[in-house]
Tab-separated table of C-alpha atoms and ligand atoms in Angstrom:
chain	number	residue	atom	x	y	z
F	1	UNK	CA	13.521	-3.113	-22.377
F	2	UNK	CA	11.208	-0.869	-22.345
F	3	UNK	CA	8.293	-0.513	-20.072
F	4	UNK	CA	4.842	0.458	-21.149
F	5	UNK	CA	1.334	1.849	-19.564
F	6	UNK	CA	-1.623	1.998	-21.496
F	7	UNK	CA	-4.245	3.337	-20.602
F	8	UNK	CA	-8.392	3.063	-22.320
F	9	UNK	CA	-11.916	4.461	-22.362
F	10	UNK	CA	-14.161	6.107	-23.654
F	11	UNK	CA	-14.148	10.283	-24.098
F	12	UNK	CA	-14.363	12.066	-20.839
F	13	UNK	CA	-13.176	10.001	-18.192
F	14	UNK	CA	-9.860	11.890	-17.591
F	15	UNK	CA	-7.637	9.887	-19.858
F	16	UNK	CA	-5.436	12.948	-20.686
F	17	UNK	CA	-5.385	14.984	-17.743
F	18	UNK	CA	-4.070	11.564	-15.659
F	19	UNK	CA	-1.594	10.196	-18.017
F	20	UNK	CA	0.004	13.636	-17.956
F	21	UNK	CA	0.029	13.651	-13.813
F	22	UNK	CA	1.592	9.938	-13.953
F	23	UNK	CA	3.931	10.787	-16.423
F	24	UNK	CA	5.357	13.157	-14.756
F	25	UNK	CA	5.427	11.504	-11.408
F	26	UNK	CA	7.226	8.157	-13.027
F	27	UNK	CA	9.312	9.669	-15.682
F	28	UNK	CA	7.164	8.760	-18.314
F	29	UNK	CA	7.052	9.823	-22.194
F	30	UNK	CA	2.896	11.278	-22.336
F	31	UNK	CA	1.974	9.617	-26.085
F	32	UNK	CA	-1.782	10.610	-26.205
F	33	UNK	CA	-3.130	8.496	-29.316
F	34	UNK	CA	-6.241	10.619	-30.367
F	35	UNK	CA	-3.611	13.665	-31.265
F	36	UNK	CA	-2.336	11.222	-34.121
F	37	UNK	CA	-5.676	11.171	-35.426
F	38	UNK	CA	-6.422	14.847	-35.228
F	39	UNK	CA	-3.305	15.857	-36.979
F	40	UNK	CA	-4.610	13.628	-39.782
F	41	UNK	CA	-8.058	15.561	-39.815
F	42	UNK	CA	-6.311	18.813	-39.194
F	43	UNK	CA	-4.219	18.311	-42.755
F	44	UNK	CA	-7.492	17.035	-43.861
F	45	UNK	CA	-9.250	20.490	-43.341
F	46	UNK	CA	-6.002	22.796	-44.238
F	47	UNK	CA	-6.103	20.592	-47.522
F	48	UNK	CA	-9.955	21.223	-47.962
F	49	UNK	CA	-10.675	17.316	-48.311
F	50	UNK	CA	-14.202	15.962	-47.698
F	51	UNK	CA	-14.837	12.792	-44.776
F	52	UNK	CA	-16.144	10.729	-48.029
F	53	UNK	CA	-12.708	11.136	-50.158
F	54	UNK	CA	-10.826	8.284	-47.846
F	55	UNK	CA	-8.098	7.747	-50.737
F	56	UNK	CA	-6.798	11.267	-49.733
F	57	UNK	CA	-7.510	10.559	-45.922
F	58	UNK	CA	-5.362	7.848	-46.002
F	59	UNK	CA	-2.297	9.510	-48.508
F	60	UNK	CA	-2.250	11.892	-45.503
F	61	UNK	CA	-2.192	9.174	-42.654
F	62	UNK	CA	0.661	7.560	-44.804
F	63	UNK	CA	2.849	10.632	-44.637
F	64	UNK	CA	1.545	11.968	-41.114
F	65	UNK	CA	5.194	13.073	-38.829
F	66	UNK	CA	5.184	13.119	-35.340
F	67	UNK	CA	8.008	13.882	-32.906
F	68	UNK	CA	7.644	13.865	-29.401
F	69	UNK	CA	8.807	16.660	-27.675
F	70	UNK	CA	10.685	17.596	-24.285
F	71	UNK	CA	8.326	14.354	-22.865
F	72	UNK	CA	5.449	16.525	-22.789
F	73	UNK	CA	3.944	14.528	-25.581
F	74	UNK	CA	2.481	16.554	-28.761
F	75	UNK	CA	2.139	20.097	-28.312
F	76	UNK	CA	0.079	21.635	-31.872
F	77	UNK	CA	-2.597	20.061	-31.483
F	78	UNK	CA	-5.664	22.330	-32.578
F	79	UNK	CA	-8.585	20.629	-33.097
F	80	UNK	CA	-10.595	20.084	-29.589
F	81	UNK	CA	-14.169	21.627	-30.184
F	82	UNK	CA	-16.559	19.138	-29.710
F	83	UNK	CA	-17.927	19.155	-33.510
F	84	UNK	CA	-14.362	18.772	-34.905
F	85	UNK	CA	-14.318	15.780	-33.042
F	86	UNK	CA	-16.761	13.819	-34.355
F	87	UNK	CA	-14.509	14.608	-37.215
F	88	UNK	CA	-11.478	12.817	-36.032
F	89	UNK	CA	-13.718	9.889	-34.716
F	90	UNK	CA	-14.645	9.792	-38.186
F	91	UNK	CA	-11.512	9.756	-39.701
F	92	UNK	CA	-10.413	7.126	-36.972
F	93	UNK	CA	-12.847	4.813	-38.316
F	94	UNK	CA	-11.031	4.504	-41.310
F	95	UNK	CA	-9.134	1.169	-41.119
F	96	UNK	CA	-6.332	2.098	-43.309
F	97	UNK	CA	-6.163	5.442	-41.193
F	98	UNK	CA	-5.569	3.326	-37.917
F	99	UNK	CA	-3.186	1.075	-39.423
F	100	UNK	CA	-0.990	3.535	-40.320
F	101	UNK	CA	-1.317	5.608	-37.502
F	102	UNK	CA	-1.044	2.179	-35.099
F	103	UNK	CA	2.195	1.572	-36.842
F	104	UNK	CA	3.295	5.627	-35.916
F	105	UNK	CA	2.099	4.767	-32.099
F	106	UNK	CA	4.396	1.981	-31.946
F	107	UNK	CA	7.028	3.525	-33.254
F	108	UNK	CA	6.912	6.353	-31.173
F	109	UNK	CA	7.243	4.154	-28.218
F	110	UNK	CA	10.323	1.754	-29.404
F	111	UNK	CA	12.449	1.609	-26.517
F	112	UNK	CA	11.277	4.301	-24.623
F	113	UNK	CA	8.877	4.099	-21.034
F	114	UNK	CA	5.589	5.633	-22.169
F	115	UNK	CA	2.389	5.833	-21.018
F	116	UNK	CA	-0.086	5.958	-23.883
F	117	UNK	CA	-3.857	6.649	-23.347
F	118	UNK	CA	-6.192	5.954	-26.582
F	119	UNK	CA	-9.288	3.566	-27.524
F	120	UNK	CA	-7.497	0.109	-28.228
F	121	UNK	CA	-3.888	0.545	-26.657
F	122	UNK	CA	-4.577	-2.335	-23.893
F	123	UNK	CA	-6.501	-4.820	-26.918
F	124	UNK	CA	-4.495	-3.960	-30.203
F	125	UNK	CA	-1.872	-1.686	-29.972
F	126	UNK	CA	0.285	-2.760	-27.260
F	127	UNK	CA	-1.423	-5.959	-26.019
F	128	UNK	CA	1.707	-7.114	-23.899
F	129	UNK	CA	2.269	-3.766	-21.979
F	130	UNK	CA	3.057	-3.948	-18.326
F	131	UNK	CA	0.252	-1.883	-17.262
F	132	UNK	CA	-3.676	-1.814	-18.331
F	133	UNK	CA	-6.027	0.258	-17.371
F	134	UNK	CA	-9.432	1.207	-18.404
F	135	UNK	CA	-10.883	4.040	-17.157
F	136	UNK	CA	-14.688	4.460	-17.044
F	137	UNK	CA	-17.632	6.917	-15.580
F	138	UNK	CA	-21.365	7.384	-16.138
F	139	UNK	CA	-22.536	8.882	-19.517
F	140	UNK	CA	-23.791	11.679	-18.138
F	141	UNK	CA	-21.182	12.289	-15.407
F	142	UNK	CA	-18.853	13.085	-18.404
F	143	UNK	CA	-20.616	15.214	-20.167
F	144	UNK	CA	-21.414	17.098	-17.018
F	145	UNK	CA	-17.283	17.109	-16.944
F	146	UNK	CA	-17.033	18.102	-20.940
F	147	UNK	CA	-19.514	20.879	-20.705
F	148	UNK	CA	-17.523	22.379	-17.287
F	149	UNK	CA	-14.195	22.399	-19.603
F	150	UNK	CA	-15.998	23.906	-22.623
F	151	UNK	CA	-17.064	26.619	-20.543
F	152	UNK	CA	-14.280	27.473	-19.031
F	153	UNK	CA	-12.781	27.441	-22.797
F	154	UNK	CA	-15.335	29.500	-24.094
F	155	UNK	CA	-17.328	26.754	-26.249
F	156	UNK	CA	-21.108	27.799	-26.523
F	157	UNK	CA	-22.484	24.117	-26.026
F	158	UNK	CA	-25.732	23.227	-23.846
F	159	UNK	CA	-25.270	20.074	-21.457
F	160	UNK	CA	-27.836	17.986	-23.834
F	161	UNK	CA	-25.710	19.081	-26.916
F	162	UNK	CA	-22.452	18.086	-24.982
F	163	UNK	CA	-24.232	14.352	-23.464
F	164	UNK	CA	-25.778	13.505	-27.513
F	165	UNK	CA	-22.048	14.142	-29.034
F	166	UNK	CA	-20.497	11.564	-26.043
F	167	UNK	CA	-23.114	8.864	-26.542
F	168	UNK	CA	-22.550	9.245	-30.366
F	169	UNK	CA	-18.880	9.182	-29.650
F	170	UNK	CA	-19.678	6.605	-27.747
F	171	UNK	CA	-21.039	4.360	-30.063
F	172	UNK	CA	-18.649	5.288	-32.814
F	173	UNK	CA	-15.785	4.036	-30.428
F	174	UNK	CA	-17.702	1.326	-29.808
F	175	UNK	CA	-18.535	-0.028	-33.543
F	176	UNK	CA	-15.307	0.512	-35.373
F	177	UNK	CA	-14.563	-2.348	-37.481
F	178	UNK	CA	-10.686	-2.432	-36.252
F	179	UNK	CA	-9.313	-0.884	-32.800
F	180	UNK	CA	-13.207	-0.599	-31.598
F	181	UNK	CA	-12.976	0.746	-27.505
F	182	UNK	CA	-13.399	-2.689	-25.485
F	183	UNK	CA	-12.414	-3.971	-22.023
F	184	UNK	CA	-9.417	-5.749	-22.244
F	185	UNK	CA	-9.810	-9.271	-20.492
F	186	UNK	CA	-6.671	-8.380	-18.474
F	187	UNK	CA	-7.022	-4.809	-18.163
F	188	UNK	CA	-7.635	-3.464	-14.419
F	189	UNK	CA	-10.825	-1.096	-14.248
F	190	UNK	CA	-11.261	1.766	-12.446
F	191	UNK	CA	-14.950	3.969	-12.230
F	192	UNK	CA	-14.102	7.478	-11.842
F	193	UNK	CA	-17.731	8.710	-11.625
F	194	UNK	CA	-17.424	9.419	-7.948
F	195	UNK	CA	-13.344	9.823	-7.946
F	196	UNK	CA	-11.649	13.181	-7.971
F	197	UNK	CA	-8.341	13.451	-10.741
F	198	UNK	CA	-6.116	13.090	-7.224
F	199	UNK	CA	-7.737	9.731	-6.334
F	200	UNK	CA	-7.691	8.408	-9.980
F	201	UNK	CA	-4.280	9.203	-10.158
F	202	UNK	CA	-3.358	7.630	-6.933
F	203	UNK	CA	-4.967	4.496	-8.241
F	204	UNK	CA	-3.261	4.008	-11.399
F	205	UNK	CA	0.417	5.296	-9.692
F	206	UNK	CA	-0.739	2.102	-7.310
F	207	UNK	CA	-1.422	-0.414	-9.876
F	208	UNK	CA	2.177	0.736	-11.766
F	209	UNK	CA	3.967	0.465	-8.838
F	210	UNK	CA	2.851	-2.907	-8.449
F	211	UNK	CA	3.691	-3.843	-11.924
F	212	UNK	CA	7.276	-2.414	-11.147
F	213	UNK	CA	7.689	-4.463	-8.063
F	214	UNK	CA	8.013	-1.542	-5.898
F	215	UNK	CA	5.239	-2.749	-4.008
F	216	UNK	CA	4.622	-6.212	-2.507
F	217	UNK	CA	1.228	-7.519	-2.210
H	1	C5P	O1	-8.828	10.855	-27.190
H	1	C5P	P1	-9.430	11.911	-28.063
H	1	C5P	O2	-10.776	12.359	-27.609
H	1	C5P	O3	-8.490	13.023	-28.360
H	1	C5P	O4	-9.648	11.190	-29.468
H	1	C5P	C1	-10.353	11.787	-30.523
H	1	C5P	C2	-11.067	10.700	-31.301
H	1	C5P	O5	-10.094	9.857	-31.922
H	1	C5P	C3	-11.910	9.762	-30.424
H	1	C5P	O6	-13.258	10.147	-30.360
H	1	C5P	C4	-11.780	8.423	-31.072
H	1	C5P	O7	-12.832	8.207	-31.968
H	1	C5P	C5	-10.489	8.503	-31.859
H	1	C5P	N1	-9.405	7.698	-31.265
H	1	C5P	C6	-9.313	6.379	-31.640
H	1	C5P	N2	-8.290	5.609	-31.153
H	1	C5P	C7	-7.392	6.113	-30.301
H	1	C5P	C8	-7.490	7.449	-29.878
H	1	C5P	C9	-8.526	8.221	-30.383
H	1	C5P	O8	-10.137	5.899	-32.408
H	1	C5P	N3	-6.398	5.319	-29.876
């Protein structure tokens, strides 16, 4: 059987960079569900289709392949600038889109040990995994973090532009009509406005060792 971790929350809390510290610790295969989506918008662009043709959106999502690789989860995945992402939030809205790509997500986990960090993994696309987390942090905490990381990758953004694309992302998360980003009732929160990546990741290697019984409470 296989044993599963999901993780939640919104952009900026340090979804990505933990799952692939934990994954590595426990063995785990790294599925991080927001590349699905921007492989979609990145054969969106390289096929020169608008946001408003969805028929075409969702051909592509039908036909979308993804392989993981060497456990390292996906490794082409282009599109990070901040305004391409408001893209792929856009293109994640689209409730065909996520059905399709929900179905990929699942597959991609049958009978493996994943970890899988997204916006609805704990509510809607793996309900019953072992683990749930939800990772949160002040607004303007992760935007402080966003704008550090586009500096250091050479994206021109002020701090105000980077905070106004999180809240919109934000709210975009928050308002999708399927797979919208919500607490799970079950899920275990963590605040990592005043944590460092170390003590997040001690946390959640906690709470799964826990859930594997390697730890009695
Ligand atoms: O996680 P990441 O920032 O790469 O995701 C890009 C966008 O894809 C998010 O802003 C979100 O709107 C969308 N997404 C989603 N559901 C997921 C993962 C990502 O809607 N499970």
């Amino acid at each position: 059987m296989s044993f599963i971790v999901a993780i939640d929350g919104p952009a900026g809390t340090g979804k990505g960079t933990i799952t692939k510290l934990v994954a590595k610790d426990f063995g785990l295969i790294n599925i991080d569900t927001g590349a699905t989506y921007r492989c979609v918008t990145l054969e969106m662009l390289n096929q020169n289709i608008s946001i408003h043709e969805t028929e075409k959106i969702i051909k592509i999502s039908e036909n979308i392949n993804m392989k993981i690789e060497n456990n390292n989860g996906f490794q082409t995945i282009f599109l990070n600038e901040e305004d391409v992402t408001e893209l792929v939030s856009q293109v994640s809205s689209i409730v065909e889109v996520r059905l399709n790509m929900v179905k990929l997500q699942r597959k991609l986990a049958e009978g493996k040990d994943v970890i899988m960090e997204g916006r609805d993994i704990t509510t809607y696309v793996f309900p019953n995994a072992n683990v749930k987390i939800y990772l949160d942090a002040d607004v303007e905490e992760r935007a402080k973090r966003r704008y550090k990381e586009n500096l250091e990758k050479g994206i021109n953004m002020t701090y105000e532009e980077v905070l106004e694309h999180i809240k919109w992302r934000d709210n975009n998360d928050k308002n999708k009509e399927l797979g919208a980003l919500r607490i799970a009732e079950d899920a275990i929160v963590i605040d990592t406005t005043k944590l460092s990546i170390e003590e997040v990741k001690q946390k959640v290697e906690e709470i799964i060792k826990k859930a594997k019984g390697e730890v009695k409470c």
